Coordinates of C-alpha atoms in Angstrom, one line a residue:
Chain A
M80 CA 40.2 -0.5 -25.0
I81 CA 39.7 3.2 -25.8
E82 CA 36.9 2.2 -28.1
W83 CA 35.3 0.3 -25.4
M84 CA 35.6 3.2 -23.0
V85 CA 34.2 5.6 -25.5
Q86 CA 31.3 3.3 -26.2
H87 CA 30.4 2.5 -22.6
I88 CA 31.6 5.4 -20.5
F89 CA 32.0 8.6 -22.5
D90 CA 29.2 8.1 -24.9
K91 CA 26.8 7.3 -22.1
Y92 CA 28.2 9.8 -19.5
N93 CA 24.7 11.0 -18.7
Y94 CA 23.7 7.6 -17.4
W95 CA 26.9 7.3 -15.4
I96 CA 26.2 10.7 -13.8
S97 CA 22.7 9.6 -13.1
I98 CA 24.0 6.4 -11.4
V99 CA 26.5 8.3 -9.3
L100 CA 23.9 10.9 -8.2
M101 CA 21.5 8.1 -7.4
L102 CA 24.0 6.4 -5.1
I103 CA 24.9 9.7 -3.4
G104 CA 21.2 10.4 -2.7
F105 CA 20.7 6.8 -1.5
Y106 CA 23.7 7.1 0.8
A107 CA 22.4 10.3 2.3
M108 CA 19.0 8.9 2.8
I109 CA 20.2 5.9 4.6
A110 CA 23.3 7.1 6.5
K111 CA 22.7 10.7 7.5
E112 CA 21.3 11.3 10.9
N113 CA 20.1 14.9 10.2
L114 CA 16.5 14.9 9.0
L115 CA 17.1 17.7 6.5
K116 CA 20.1 16.0 5.1
K117 CA 18.1 12.9 4.5
L118 CA 15.6 15.0 2.5
I119 CA 18.4 16.5 0.5
G120 CA 19.5 12.9 -0.3
L121 CA 15.9 12.1 -1.4
S122 CA 15.9 15.1 -3.6
I123 CA 19.2 14.1 -5.2
F124 CA 17.9 10.6 -5.8
Q125 CA 14.7 11.9 -7.5
T126 CA 16.7 14.3 -9.6
A127 CA 19.0 11.4 -10.7
I128 CA 15.8 9.6 -11.9
F129 CA 14.8 12.6 -13.9
L130 CA 18.2 12.7 -15.5
F131 CA 17.8 8.9 -16.3
Y132 CA 14.5 9.4 -18.0
V133 CA 15.6 12.4 -20.0
S134 CA 18.7 10.5 -21.0
L135 CA 16.4 7.7 -22.3
S136 CA 14.8 10.1 -24.8
D137 CA 18.1 11.3 -26.2
V138 CA 18.9 10.1 -29.7
G139 CA 22.3 11.7 -30.2
T140 CA 25.6 9.8 -30.6
G141 CA 27.3 11.8 -27.9
W142 CA 29.8 14.6 -27.9
G143 CA 27.3 16.8 -29.8
L144 CA 28.2 15.3 -33.2
R145 CA 24.7 14.4 -34.1
F146 CA 21.7 15.0 -32.0
G147 CA 18.0 15.1 -32.1
T148 CA 15.9 18.2 -32.4
A149 CA 12.5 19.1 -30.9
P150 CA 9.7 16.9 -32.3
I151 CA 8.0 19.5 -34.4
V152 CA 6.6 18.8 -37.9
W153 CA 7.2 21.8 -40.0
E154 CA 6.0 22.9 -43.4
H155 CA 8.5 21.2 -45.6
G156 CA 7.9 17.9 -43.9
I157 CA 10.6 15.7 -42.5
H158 CA 13.9 16.0 -44.4
E159 CA 16.6 13.5 -44.6
G160 CA 18.4 12.5 -41.4
Y161 CA 15.9 14.3 -39.2
M162 CA 16.1 12.9 -35.7
Y163 CA 13.9 14.1 -32.9
V164 CA 14.0 13.6 -29.2
N165 CA 11.3 11.4 -27.7
P166 CA 9.1 13.9 -25.9
L167 CA 7.2 11.4 -23.7
P168 CA 9.9 10.8 -21.0
H169 CA 10.1 14.6 -20.7
V170 CA 6.4 14.8 -20.1
L171 CA 6.5 12.0 -17.6
M172 CA 9.2 13.8 -15.7
L173 CA 7.2 16.9 -15.6
T174 CA 4.7 14.9 -13.6
G175 CA 7.7 13.4 -11.7
I176 CA 9.0 16.8 -10.8
V177 CA 5.5 17.9 -9.5
V178 CA 5.3 14.7 -7.4
A179 CA 8.9 15.2 -6.1
A180 CA 8.1 18.8 -5.2
A181 CA 5.0 17.7 -3.4
T182 CA 6.8 15.0 -1.5
L183 CA 9.5 17.4 -0.5
A184 CA 6.9 20.0 0.7
V185 CA 5.2 17.4 2.9
A186 CA 8.5 16.2 4.2
L187 CA 9.7 19.7 5.0
A188 CA 6.5 20.5 6.8
L189 CA 7.0 17.4 8.9
V190 CA 10.5 18.5 9.7
V191 CA 9.2 21.9 10.8
R192 CA 6.6 20.2 13.0
L193 CA 9.3 17.9 14.4
Y194 CA 11.5 20.8 15.2
E195 CA 8.6 22.6 17.0
E196 CA 8.0 19.5 19.0
Y197 CA 11.5 18.4 19.9
G198 CA 13.7 21.5 19.3
T199 CA 16.1 19.5 17.1
I200 CA 16.3 17.8 13.8
E201 CA 19.0 15.2 14.7
E202 CA 17.4 11.8 14.6
E203 CA 19.5 10.5 17.5
E204 CA 18.4 13.2 19.8
I205 CA 14.7 12.9 18.9
M206 CA 14.9 9.2 19.6
E207 CA 16.5 9.8 22.9
M208 CA 13.8 12.2 23.9
E209 CA 11.2 9.7 22.8
M210 CA 12.8 7.1 25.0
D211 CA 12.8 9.5 27.9
L212 CA 9.1 10.2 27.3
E213 CA 8.4 6.5 27.3
R214 CA 10.2 5.9 30.6
G215 CA 8.4 8.9 32.1
T216 CA 4.9 7.7 31.4
Chain B
M56 CA -28.1 6.7 -16.8
L57 CA -24.5 6.7 -17.8
P58 CA -23.0 3.8 -19.6
I59 CA -21.3 1.5 -17.1
E60 CA -18.0 1.8 -19.0
Q61 CA -17.6 5.3 -17.5
F62 CA -17.9 4.1 -13.9
P63 CA -14.2 3.4 -13.3
V64 CA -13.2 7.0 -14.2
L65 CA -16.1 8.3 -12.2
V66 CA -15.0 6.5 -9.1
V67 CA -11.7 8.5 -9.3
A68 CA -13.0 11.8 -10.7
I69 CA -15.9 12.3 -8.3
S70 CA -13.6 11.6 -5.4
L71 CA -11.0 14.1 -6.6
L72 CA -13.8 16.7 -7.1
S73 CA -15.2 16.0 -3.7
A74 CA -11.8 16.5 -2.1
I75 CA -11.7 20.1 -3.5
T76 CA -15.3 20.7 -2.5
I77 CA -14.6 19.7 1.1
L78 CA -11.8 22.2 1.2
L79 CA -14.0 25.0 -0.2
A80 CA -17.0 24.0 1.9
G81 CA -14.8 24.1 4.9
G82 CA -14.8 27.9 4.7
I83 CA -18.6 27.8 5.3
S84 CA -19.0 25.0 7.8
K85 CA -16.2 23.2 9.5
K86 CA -18.4 20.1 10.0
S87 CA -19.4 19.7 6.4
G88 CA -16.3 17.8 5.5
F89 CA -17.4 14.6 7.1
F90 CA -20.8 14.5 5.4
I91 CA -19.4 15.3 1.9
S92 CA -16.7 12.7 2.4
L93 CA -19.2 10.1 3.6
A94 CA -21.6 10.8 0.8
T95 CA -18.9 10.6 -1.8
I96 CA -17.4 7.3 -0.5
T97 CA -20.9 5.8 -0.3
F98 CA -21.5 6.8 -3.9
Q99 CA -18.2 5.4 -4.9
F100 CA -19.0 2.1 -3.1
I101 CA -22.3 1.8 -5.0
L102 CA -20.5 2.5 -8.3
S103 CA -18.0 -0.2 -7.4
L104 CA -20.8 -2.7 -6.8
F105 CA -22.2 -1.9 -10.3
I106 CA -18.7 -2.3 -11.7
L107 CA -18.3 -5.8 -10.1
R108 CA -21.7 -6.9 -11.5
H109 CA -20.9 -5.7 -14.9
V110 CA -17.4 -7.3 -14.9
L111 CA -18.8 -10.6 -13.8
T112 CA -21.7 -10.7 -16.3
V113 CA -20.4 -8.8 -19.3
G114 CA -16.6 -8.7 -19.0
T115 CA -13.6 -6.5 -18.5
I116 CA -14.3 -2.7 -18.7
H117 CA -11.9 -0.6 -20.7
Y118 CA -12.0 3.2 -20.5
W119 CA -9.8 5.4 -22.6
L120 CA -9.2 8.7 -21.0
G121 CA -9.8 11.5 -23.4
G122 CA -10.7 9.0 -26.1
W123 CA -7.0 8.3 -26.8
R124 CA -6.5 4.7 -27.8
P125 CA -4.0 2.7 -25.8
P126 CA -1.0 2.4 -25.8
W127 CA -0.8 6.1 -26.5
G128 CA -3.4 7.3 -24.0
I129 CA -4.0 6.3 -20.4
E130 CA -6.4 3.4 -20.1
Y131 CA -8.4 2.4 -17.1
V132 CA -9.0 -1.4 -17.1
V133 CA -11.2 -3.1 -14.6
D134 CA -11.3 -6.9 -14.7
V135 CA -12.4 -9.3 -11.9
L136 CA -9.4 -8.7 -9.8
N137 CA -9.7 -4.9 -9.9
A138 CA -13.4 -4.9 -9.2
Y139 CA -12.9 -7.3 -6.2
V140 CA -10.1 -5.2 -4.7
L141 CA -12.0 -2.0 -5.5
I142 CA -14.9 -3.2 -3.4
I143 CA -12.6 -4.1 -0.5
V144 CA -10.9 -0.8 -0.6
L145 CA -14.1 1.3 -0.8
F146 CA -16.0 -0.7 1.7
L147 CA -13.2 -0.3 4.3
S148 CA -12.9 3.4 3.4
L149 CA -16.6 3.8 3.9
L150 CA -16.5 2.2 7.4
A151 CA -13.4 4.2 8.3
A152 CA -15.2 7.3 7.2
I153 CA -18.2 6.5 9.4
Y154 CA -15.8 5.7 12.3
S155 CA -13.9 8.9 11.8
K156 CA -16.8 11.1 12.8
R157 CA -16.4 11.0 16.6
S158 CA -12.8 9.9 16.9
V159 CA -11.5 12.8 14.7
E160 CA -13.5 15.3 16.7
Q161 CA -11.5 14.2 19.7
E162 CA -8.1 13.9 18.0
I163 CA -8.0 16.8 15.6
E164 CA -8.6 20.5 16.2
A165 CA -11.9 21.7 14.9
R166 CA -10.3 24.3 12.6
K167 CA -8.3 21.6 10.9
L168 CA -11.2 19.3 10.1
P169 CA -11.8 20.5 6.5
T170 CA -8.1 19.9 5.6
F171 CA -8.2 16.6 7.4
Y172 CA -11.2 15.4 5.3
T173 CA -9.7 16.8 2.1
L174 CA -6.7 14.7 2.7
F175 CA -8.8 11.7 3.7
Q176 CA -10.7 12.0 0.4
L177 CA -7.5 12.4 -1.5
L178 CA -6.3 9.2 0.1
V179 CA -9.4 7.4 -1.0
T180 CA -9.0 8.9 -4.5
G181 CA -5.4 7.6 -4.7
L182 CA -6.4 4.2 -3.6
A183 CA -9.3 3.9 -6.0
G184 CA -7.0 5.2 -8.7
V185 CA -4.3 2.6 -7.9
V186 CA -6.9 -0.1 -8.3
V187 CA -8.7 1.0 -11.5
T188 CA -5.7 2.1 -13.6
G189 CA -4.2 0.0 -16.4
D190 CA -1.2 2.2 -16.9
M191 CA 2.2 1.8 -15.2
F192 CA 2.9 5.5 -14.8
N193 CA -0.6 6.4 -13.8
L194 CA -0.3 3.8 -11.1
Y195 CA 2.8 5.6 -9.9
V196 CA 1.0 8.9 -9.8
F197 CA -2.0 7.5 -7.8
L198 CA 0.4 5.6 -5.4
E199 CA 2.0 9.0 -4.7
I200 CA -1.3 10.7 -4.2
A201 CA -2.4 8.1 -1.7
S202 CA 1.0 8.0 0.0
L203 CA 1.3 11.8 0.3
A204 CA -2.2 12.1 1.8
G205 CA -1.3 9.2 4.0
Y206 CA 1.9 10.8 5.4
A207 CA 0.1 14.0 6.2
L208 CA -2.8 12.1 7.8
I209 CA -0.6 10.0 10.0
A210 CA 1.3 13.2 11.1
A211 CA -2.1 14.8 11.9
A212 CA -2.0 13.0 15.3
G213 CA 1.1 15.1 16.3
G214 CA 3.6 14.0 18.9
R215 CA 5.3 10.7 18.1
A216 CA 3.3 10.3 15.0
L217 CA 5.5 13.0 13.4
R218 CA 8.6 10.8 13.4
A219 CA 6.6 7.7 12.4
S220 CA 5.3 9.7 9.5
Y221 CA 8.7 11.0 8.6
N222 CA 10.2 7.5 8.5
Y223 CA 7.3 6.3 6.5
L224 CA 7.9 9.2 4.1
I225 CA 11.6 8.5 3.6
L226 CA 11.0 4.7 3.0
G227 CA 7.8 5.2 1.0
A228 CA 9.4 7.8 -1.2
L229 CA 12.4 5.5 -1.8
G230 CA 10.1 2.7 -2.7
I231 CA 8.1 4.7 -5.1
C232 CA 11.4 6.0 -6.6
F233 CA 12.5 2.4 -7.2
Y234 CA 9.1 1.8 -8.9
L235 CA 9.6 4.8 -11.1
L236 CA 13.1 3.5 -12.1
A237 CA 11.5 0.2 -13.0
I238 CA 9.0 2.0 -15.2
G239 CA 12.0 3.8 -16.8
F240 CA 13.7 0.5 -17.6
L241 CA 10.6 -1.0 -19.1
Y242 CA 9.9 2.1 -21.1
S243 CA 13.5 2.1 -22.4
V244 CA 13.1 -1.3 -23.9
T245 CA 9.5 -1.4 -25.0
G246 CA 8.4 2.2 -25.5
T247 CA 5.1 1.7 -23.8
L248 CA 3.6 2.3 -20.4
N249 CA 0.3 0.4 -20.8
M250 CA 0.2 -2.7 -18.8
A251 CA -1.7 -4.8 -21.3
D252 CA 0.7 -3.6 -24.1
L253 CA 3.7 -4.4 -21.9
R254 CA 2.4 -7.9 -21.3
V255 CA 2.3 -8.4 -25.1
L256 CA 5.7 -6.8 -25.8
L257 CA 7.8 -8.2 -22.9
P258 CA 8.0 -11.9 -23.6
A259 CA 10.4 -11.4 -26.5
L260 CA 12.6 -9.3 -24.2
Y261 CA 12.6 -11.5 -21.1
A262 CA 16.3 -12.3 -21.4
N263 CA 17.0 -8.6 -21.5
K264 CA 19.0 -7.3 -18.5
A265 CA 16.9 -4.1 -18.4
V266 CA 13.7 -6.0 -18.0
Q267 CA 15.2 -8.2 -15.2
T268 CA 16.5 -5.1 -13.4
A269 CA 13.1 -3.5 -13.8
F270 CA 11.5 -6.5 -12.1
V271 CA 13.8 -6.3 -9.1
F272 CA 13.2 -2.5 -8.7
A273 CA 9.5 -2.9 -9.1
F274 CA 9.3 -5.8 -6.6
I275 CA 11.4 -4.0 -3.9
G276 CA 9.7 -0.7 -4.5
L277 CA 6.2 -2.0 -4.1
G278 CA 7.4 -4.4 -1.4
I279 CA 8.3 -1.4 0.8
K280 CA 4.8 0.0 0.3
C281 CA 3.2 -3.3 1.2
A282 CA 5.5 -3.8 4.3
I283 CA 6.7 -7.2 3.2
F284 CA 8.8 -8.7 5.9
P285 CA 12.3 -7.3 5.7
L286 CA 10.9 -4.0 4.3
H287 CA 8.4 -3.4 7.0
T288 CA 10.3 -1.2 9.4
W289 CA 8.2 1.9 8.8
Q290 CA 4.9 0.0 9.5
P291 CA 4.5 -0.5 13.3
D292 CA 5.2 3.1 14.2
A293 CA 2.9 4.4 11.5
Y294 CA 0.0 2.2 12.4
T295 CA 0.5 2.8 16.1
Y296 CA 0.7 6.6 16.2
A297 CA -1.7 7.5 13.4
P298 CA -5.1 9.0 14.3
S299 CA -7.7 6.2 14.9
A300 CA -9.6 6.4 11.7
I301 CA -6.4 6.6 9.8
S302 CA -5.0 3.5 11.5
V303 CA -8.1 1.7 10.3
I304 CA -7.9 2.9 6.7
I305 CA -4.1 2.5 6.2
S306 CA -4.0 -0.9 7.8
T307 CA -6.8 -2.2 5.6
A308 CA -7.6 -0.2 2.4
M309 CA -4.1 1.2 1.8
A310 CA -2.3 -2.0 2.6
K311 CA -4.5 -4.0 0.4
A312 CA -4.3 -1.5 -2.5
S313 CA -0.5 -1.7 -2.3
I314 CA -0.5 -5.5 -2.3
Y315 CA -2.9 -5.4 -5.2
A316 CA -0.4 -3.2 -7.1
L317 CA 2.3 -5.7 -6.4
I318 CA 0.3 -8.6 -7.5
R319 CA -0.8 -6.7 -10.7
V320 CA 2.8 -5.8 -11.6
I321 CA 4.2 -9.3 -10.8
F322 CA 1.5 -11.3 -12.6
S323 CA 0.0 -9.0 -15.1
V324 CA 3.0 -7.1 -16.4
F325 CA 5.8 -9.6 -15.9
T326 CA 3.7 -12.8 -15.9
V327 CA 4.4 -16.1 -14.3
D328 CA 6.5 -17.3 -17.2
F329 CA 9.1 -14.6 -16.7
I330 CA 9.4 -15.2 -13.0
I331 CA 9.8 -19.0 -13.4
L332 CA 12.3 -18.6 -16.2
F333 CA 14.3 -15.6 -15.2
A334 CA 13.6 -14.5 -11.6
P335 CA 12.7 -17.6 -9.5
I336 CA 11.7 -15.6 -6.5
F337 CA 8.6 -17.6 -5.4
K338 CA 10.7 -19.8 -3.1
I339 CA 12.3 -16.8 -1.5
I340 CA 8.9 -15.1 -1.1
C341 CA 7.6 -18.2 0.6
W342 CA 10.5 -18.2 3.1
M343 CA 10.3 -14.5 3.7
A344 CA 6.6 -14.9 4.3
A345 CA 7.2 -17.8 6.7
I346 CA 9.8 -15.7 8.7
A347 CA 7.3 -12.8 8.7
M348 CA 4.5 -15.0 10.1
I349 CA 6.7 -16.2 13.0
F350 CA 8.6 -12.9 13.6
G351 CA 5.5 -10.7 13.4
S352 CA 3.6 -12.9 15.9
I353 CA 6.5 -13.2 18.3
L354 CA 7.0 -9.4 18.4
A355 CA 3.2 -9.0 18.8
I356 CA 3.4 -11.1 21.9
A357 CA 6.1 -8.8 23.3
Q358 CA 3.9 -5.7 23.0
F359 CA 1.7 -4.1 25.7
D360 CA 0.4 -1.4 23.4
L361 CA -2.6 -2.9 21.7
K362 CA -2.3 -0.9 18.5
R363 CA 1.4 -1.8 18.2
M364 CA 0.5 -5.4 18.8
L365 CA -2.0 -5.3 15.9
A366 CA 0.6 -3.6 13.7
Y367 CA 3.0 -6.5 14.3
S368 CA 0.1 -8.9 13.7
S369 CA -0.4 -7.1 10.3
I370 CA 3.2 -8.0 9.4
A371 CA 2.4 -11.6 10.1
N372 CA -0.7 -11.4 8.0
V373 CA 1.0 -9.8 5.1
G374 CA 3.2 -12.9 5.4
Y375 CA 0.1 -15.1 5.0
I376 CA -0.8 -13.2 1.8
M377 CA 2.7 -13.4 0.5
L378 CA 2.8 -17.1 1.3
G379 CA -0.3 -17.5 -0.9
V380 CA 1.5 -15.5 -3.6
G381 CA 4.7 -17.6 -3.2
L382 CA 2.8 -20.9 -3.5
S383 CA 0.6 -19.7 -6.4
T384 CA 2.6 -21.3 -9.1
S385 CA 3.0 -24.7 -7.5
T386 CA -0.6 -25.5 -6.7
T387 CA -3.9 -25.7 -8.5
F388 CA -5.3 -23.1 -6.1
G389 CA -3.2 -20.4 -7.8
L390 CA -3.7 -17.0 -6.1
T391 CA -7.0 -18.0 -4.4
P392 CA -5.6 -18.2 -0.9
A393 CA -3.7 -14.9 -1.2
L394 CA -6.7 -13.0 -2.7
M395 CA -9.0 -14.5 0.0
H396 CA -6.7 -13.3 2.7
L397 CA -6.7 -9.9 1.1
L398 CA -10.4 -9.5 1.9
N399 CA -10.3 -11.6 5.1
H400 CA -7.4 -9.7 6.6
A401 CA -9.0 -6.4 5.8
L402 CA -12.2 -7.4 7.6
M403 CA -10.4 -8.7 10.7
K404 CA -7.8 -6.1 11.1
G405 CA -10.3 -3.3 10.4
C406 CA -12.5 -4.6 13.2
L407 CA -9.5 -5.0 15.6
F408 CA -8.2 -1.5 15.0
M409 CA -11.6 0.0 15.4
A410 CA -12.0 -1.7 18.8
A411 CA -8.5 -0.8 19.8
C412 CA -9.0 2.8 18.9
A413 CA -12.4 2.9 20.7
F414 CA -10.7 1.9 23.9
I415 CA -8.3 4.8 23.4
Y416 CA -11.2 7.1 22.6
K417 CA -13.2 6.3 25.6
A418 CA -10.7 5.3 28.3
G419 CA -7.4 6.5 26.9
L420 CA -6.2 2.9 27.2
W421 CA -3.2 2.1 25.0
D422 CA -1.8 -0.5 27.4
I423 CA -3.5 -3.9 27.5
R424 CA -2.5 -4.3 31.2
G425 CA -5.2 -1.7 32.0
F426 CA -7.9 -3.6 30.2
V427 CA -9.1 -5.5 33.3
G428 CA -12.9 -5.6 33.4
L429 CA -13.3 -3.8 30.1
G430 CA -15.5 -6.6 28.8
R431 CA -18.3 -5.5 31.2
K432 CA -17.8 -1.8 30.6
M433 CA -17.8 -1.7 26.8
P434 CA -19.6 -4.9 26.0
Y435 CA -20.3 -4.3 22.2
T436 CA -16.8 -3.1 21.4
C437 CA -15.2 -5.9 23.3
F438 CA -17.6 -8.4 21.7
A439 CA -16.5 -7.1 18.2
F440 CA -12.9 -7.4 19.3
L441 CA -13.5 -10.9 20.6
L442 CA -15.2 -12.1 17.3
A443 CA -12.4 -10.6 15.2
A444 CA -9.7 -12.1 17.5
L445 CA -11.3 -15.5 17.3
S446 CA -11.5 -15.1 13.5
M447 CA -7.9 -14.2 13.4
I448 CA -7.0 -17.3 15.4
G449 CA -9.0 -19.3 12.9
L450 CA -12.2 -20.5 14.6
P451 CA -14.4 -22.2 12.0
P452 CA -16.3 -20.9 10.1
S453 CA -14.6 -17.5 10.3
V454 CA -12.6 -15.9 7.5
G455 CA -9.3 -16.6 9.4
F456 CA -10.1 -20.3 9.3
V457 CA -10.9 -20.3 5.6
T458 CA -7.6 -18.6 4.8
K459 CA -5.6 -21.1 6.9
L460 CA -7.5 -24.0 5.5
Y461 CA -6.8 -23.0 1.9
L462 CA -3.2 -22.1 2.6
I463 CA -2.6 -25.5 4.3
L464 CA -4.3 -27.3 1.4
A465 CA -2.1 -25.3 -1.0
A466 CA 1.0 -26.0 0.9
L467 CA 0.2 -29.7 1.2
E468 CA -0.5 -29.9 -2.6
A469 CA 2.8 -28.2 -3.3
G470 CA 4.5 -30.7 -1.0
E471 CA 5.9 -27.9 1.2
Y472 CA 5.1 -29.5 4.6
I473 CA 7.3 -27.0 6.4
F474 CA 4.9 -24.2 5.7
V475 CA 2.0 -26.2 7.1
A476 CA 4.0 -26.4 10.3
V477 CA 4.7 -22.6 10.1
I478 CA 1.0 -21.9 9.8
F479 CA 0.2 -24.0 12.8
F480 CA 3.0 -22.5 14.8
S481 CA 2.0 -18.9 13.9
T482 CA -1.6 -19.7 14.8
L483 CA -0.4 -20.9 18.3
L484 CA 1.5 -17.6 18.7
M485 CA -1.7 -15.7 17.7
I486 CA -3.6 -17.6 20.3
V487 CA -1.1 -16.5 22.9
Y488 CA -1.3 -12.7 22.2
F489 CA -5.0 -12.5 21.6
W490 CA -5.8 -14.7 24.6
H491 CA -3.7 -12.4 26.7
V492 CA -6.0 -9.5 25.7
V493 CA -9.2 -11.4 25.9
E494 CA -8.4 -12.8 29.3
L495 CA -7.7 -9.3 30.7
M496 CA -10.9 -8.0 29.2
Y497 CA -13.3 -10.7 30.2
I498 CA -11.9 -13.1 32.8
R499 CA -9.6 -11.4 35.2
V500 CA -11.3 -9.5 38.0
E501 CA -9.4 -6.9 40.0
E502 CA -9.8 -7.4 43.7
G503 CA -12.0 -5.0 45.4
G504 CA -13.2 -3.8 42.0
E505 CA -12.3 -0.2 42.6
K506 CA -9.3 -0.5 40.3
E507 CA -11.5 -1.3 37.4
I508 CA -11.9 1.5 35.0
R509 CA -15.2 3.2 34.8
V510 CA -16.2 3.9 31.2
A511 CA -19.3 3.8 29.1
E512 CA -19.7 2.2 25.7
A513 CA -18.1 4.0 22.8
P514 CA -20.5 6.1 20.6
M515 CA -22.7 4.3 18.1
S516 CA -20.8 5.6 15.1
M517 CA -17.7 3.8 16.4
V518 CA -19.4 0.6 17.6
I519 CA -21.5 -0.2 14.6
P520 CA -18.7 -0.3 11.9
G521 CA -16.7 -2.6 14.2
L522 CA -19.7 -4.9 14.8
V523 CA -20.5 -4.9 11.1
L524 CA -17.0 -6.1 10.3
A525 CA -17.0 -8.6 13.2
V526 CA -20.2 -10.2 11.9
L527 CA -18.9 -10.1 8.4
C528 CA -15.8 -12.0 9.5
F529 CA -18.1 -15.0 10.0
I530 CA -20.7 -14.4 7.2
V531 CA -17.9 -14.0 4.6
G532 CA -16.2 -17.0 6.1
I533 CA -19.4 -19.1 5.5
I534 CA -19.7 -17.6 2.0
W535 CA -16.1 -18.7 1.2
L536 CA -16.9 -22.2 2.5
I537 CA -20.0 -22.5 0.4
G538 CA -17.8 -21.5 -2.5
T539 CA -19.9 -18.8 -4.1
P540 CA -17.0 -16.5 -5.0
L541 CA -14.7 -19.3 -6.0
P542 CA -15.5 -19.1 -9.8
M543 CA -14.5 -15.4 -9.5
M544 CA -11.1 -16.5 -8.1
E545 CA -10.8 -19.1 -10.9
A546 CA -11.4 -16.3 -13.5
I547 CA -8.6 -14.3 -11.9
N548 CA -6.3 -17.3 -11.8
S549 CA -6.9 -18.2 -15.4
G550 CA -6.3 -14.6 -16.5
F551 CA -2.8 -14.9 -14.9
G552 CA -2.2 -18.3 -16.3
L553 CA -2.3 -19.8 -12.8
G554 CA -4.3 -22.6 -11.3
V555 CA -2.6 -25.3 -13.3
V556 CA 0.5 -26.9 -11.9
V557 CA 3.6 -25.9 -13.7
P558 CA 6.2 -28.6 -13.5

C-alpha cells in the first residue's frame, strides 16, 4: 500500500499538483461570474499546463535522490550515470508563456473596455443591461 | 525565380512582415493599411495557386525551417489537402479584404485603421500558418495567432461585440489549452511533435492511455474552435456583433482553417485505424452533426436579426461537414462530401454575410422585418443574396445541391437512411428561413409605398465580392458535377486510407 502510494502519488506529486491546479482553473473559468476571476482561472489553467510540460522533462526519481542536470556537454564528456533534463518541453513552454501572456493581455484589454462600456465586470449585470438595451430598441 | 519549395514559408513570412509594415506605414498614412494588406493577400493567393499546381503535378512540398531535418526541426508540409484549403482560406481572405475597404471606414475610427489592418493581416498569417504547417506545436502557435487577432478584431466593433469577443476568448483559450495538453500527452509517449513522425510512431502505442486521452483533448479542443454542435455557444454572438468584414472572414476562412486542423489531427496524426479500434466516435459525430443540422436551422428560423440567422445557419452547415467526416469511414466517398462542403459553405456563407453586412452598411438594417422592398432598392446585393440562398437550399446545379447530393449518396451507401431524412428535413427548414427573407425583399409590397426604405445600392467594392461569390456558387457547383476536382479528393482520401469500405 505504502509502496503503491509512493509510486503513484508522492513520486509524481508534480503531476498531481498540475491536475489540481488545472481543475481549480477550469472551475473558475466555468463557474465564476466575475470577468476578472474567470481570467484568473484561465491563467491558473495555463500555468498548470506549463507545470505538466516541465514535469514531463524531469528525469529524477523524486525526493531529490537522483535528478537530471542541465543538458550541457562539457570537456570531459559524459561521465557515468549522467542524466540530463529534456530541454525541449521547457522551450515549448517559453512559447506557451508568451502565448498565455498575450491571451491575458487581450482579455484584460477587453475587460477594461467592457468596464468602460457597462460600468461593471459582473457577467450577470452586463447581461441584464444588454437585455434592457434590446427591449429599448 | 524562387524554387517552389519555398512558397509555403513565403505565404506565412510575407504576411507576417506585411503586418508589421502596415503598423509602421500607419504612422505616415492612415489609409495605406488597406492597400498593403490587399497587395499582400493577393500575392499570397497567387503563391497558393502555384503551390496547388506544384502539389498536383509534382507532389507534396516539404520545407524544413532553418534547414533542420524533421523530426528535430519544424517542417512545413503541403499536400493536396493543405493546398486545397490554403486556396479557400486565401481566396476568402482576399474577398474579405476588398470588402473591408468601405465597411471598415464606416465602422472603425480612422485613427485605428492601421492597427485594424495589422490585426487583419495577422489573422491571415495565422490562418495560412495553420494550413501549411506540419508540426503539432507550430499548429498551436498559429492557431493562437489567428485566434488572438480574431478576438481583438471582433471586439473592434465595440458595444455588444465586447462581451461576444470575451466569451469567445474564454472558450477559445480553453479549447487551445486542451489542444496543448493533447500535444503534451503525445510528446510524453513519443518524444516528437512532427505530424508525419507521430503518424509513424503512434500505431505501436494506440493502446496507451496517454494517446487515447490526447485524442479526446485534441478533439474537444479543436471542436470548440470549429463550433461543432454542443461546443458552439460562443459562435452566434461572435458572428453577429463582429465588424462586417470580420464576420465574413471568421465565418469562412477562419472556420474552415479550424475544421482543416481538426481533420488533419484526426486523420493524419491519429489515423482512421486508431479511431475505429480505440475511439469509435464516428457514430457519435454523425448524430451530433444531425442534431446540429436540425437545431441550427430551427434556431435560425426563430431569428429576426439576419446576421444571427446566418450564424445559426453556420452551425447547421458545420453539421453538414461533420456528417461528412462521420460517414467517411463507412462509404467509398471517404472525406469527399466533407471537403466539398468546406469549399461550398465558404462560398455561400461568405456571399450571404457580405450581403447581410451591406444591408447594415447602407440602411442600418439588422432586422429582416424591415427588408420590405429592398430587392428593388439594392438590386445587385439582393440578387447575390438570392443566388447564395438558393444555393444554400440546394437548387441544382449550385454548390449546396452538390454537397447534399454527395452526402445523401454517402448516407445511402452507408445504409444510414435516418441521415438522409435529416438532410431533407434540414433542407426544408432552410427553405423556411431563407424564403422568409427573400419574400420580404422581393415580393411583399408595403401599402402606400412610403414605408419602404429609401437606399441606394452598396458601393462597388462591397457588391462585387458578393456577386463573385454568388456566381462562383453555381460555377463551382457545375465543376463539381463535371467531376474535375474529384481525382484531387481521391488523392486526399487515399492519403488518409479512406475511400475503401472498412467492414
